[in-house]
Amino acid sequence: MYVINAEFIISVSDANKLPNYHMPEIAVVGKSNVGKSSFINFITDYKNLARTSQEPGRTRLINYFLINKKFYLVDLPGYGYARVSDAEKKKWADLTDKYFESENLRHVFVLFDIRHEPTQNDIQMIDYLFRKNIDFSIIATKADKLSTMRQNIARKRIAESLNVGINNVYVVSSIKKTGRDAVELRIKQILE
């Protein structure tokens, strides 16, 4: 899958106003500051398609990006960020829950920082996807921070801790531009 065209379409804050474009959607979800926006920019090869920030919890809306006029990448709010009110966390959770009911959702990319053990919030997200019978793949971000040997160890650790196959964990670095081919192939498989 080669990205020819990628464009931001809409941000949504109200669960009752989620659009239905009648096209396949691949959601991107993960803990706050795991690199969801960087991943979207990396995978589309558009430098500023999704806004990035050093500040965790920046993505507070559901953002839709149309890719090649064939499918949407959907950036969901980060979970597990402590510096927002409980009311705001509940609003994000309700918005995300409603989104996961979308008839267009084909797959979820769950992002993890490869340097860290999955947190309780991460495990809850994976359990949620299993319970809802939603297909997903693990994207291990920030691989440039580890040697190749440590990446392999971390990949195995993530797979074991989440009870998924090691081939369902994709190691990427938006800095070193590694892992893109494998993720693009996965997207192609999802859309076929």
mmCIF file of N, CA and C in Angstrom, residues 7 13 23 53 59-60 74 82 119 144 164 170:
data_model
loop_
_atom_site.group_PDB
_atom_site.id
_atom_site.type_symbol
_atom_site.label_atom_id
_atom_site.label_comp_id
_atom_site.label_asym_id
_atom_site.label_seq_id
_atom_site.Cartn_x
_atom_site.Cartn_y
_atom_site.Cartn_z
ATOM 1 N N GLU A 7 -5.481 13.038 3.668
ATOM 2 C CA GLU A 7 -5.988 14.343 4.074
ATOM 3 C C GLU A 7 -6.802 14.229 5.362
ATOM 4 N N SER A 13 -16.004 15.459 18.673
ATOM 5 C CA SER A 13 -15.950 15.425 20.134
ATOM 6 C C SER A 13 -17.219 14.856 20.751
ATOM 7 N N MET A 23 -16.978 3.655 4.381
ATOM 8 C CA MET A 23 -15.685 3.196 3.874
ATOM 9 C C MET A 23 -14.968 2.506 5.019
ATOM 10 N N SER A 53 2.783 16.444 19.501
ATOM 11 C CA SER A 53 3.071 17.293 20.653
ATOM 12 C C SER A 53 3.889 16.512 21.670
ATOM 13 N N THR A 59 -4.294 14.640 21.915
ATOM 14 C CA THR A 59 -5.430 14.214 21.095
ATOM 15 C C THR A 59 -6.627 14.001 22.006
ATOM 16 N N ARG A 60 -7.595 14.887 21.921
ATOM 17 C CA ARG A 60 -8.778 14.822 22.785
ATOM 18 C C ARG A 60 -10.041 14.580 21.983
ATOM 19 N N VAL A 74 -8.249 6.447 11.733
ATOM 20 C CA VAL A 74 -9.011 7.181 12.734
ATOM 21 C C VAL A 74 -8.197 7.227 14.022
ATOM 22 N N ALA A 82 -3.210 11.104 33.312
ATOM 23 C CA ALA A 82 -3.733 11.462 34.632
ATOM 24 C C ALA A 82 -4.046 12.946 34.810
ATOM 25 N N THR A 119 0.926 -1.461 30.462
ATOM 26 C CA THR A 119 0.323 -1.036 31.724
ATOM 27 C C THR A 119 -1.037 -1.710 31.906
ATOM 28 N N ASP A 144 13.679 3.136 17.765
ATOM 29 C CA ASP A 144 15.002 3.750 17.630
ATOM 30 C C ASP A 144 15.696 3.933 18.977
ATOM 31 N N VAL A 164 -0.653 -12.570 22.661
ATOM 32 C CA VAL A 164 -0.811 -12.507 21.212
ATOM 33 C C VAL A 164 0.427 -13.130 20.568
ATOM 34 N N TYR A 170 4.255 -5.391 15.571
ATOM 35 C CA TYR A 170 5.051 -4.726 14.544
ATOM 36 C C TYR A 170 5.924 -3.660 15.194
#
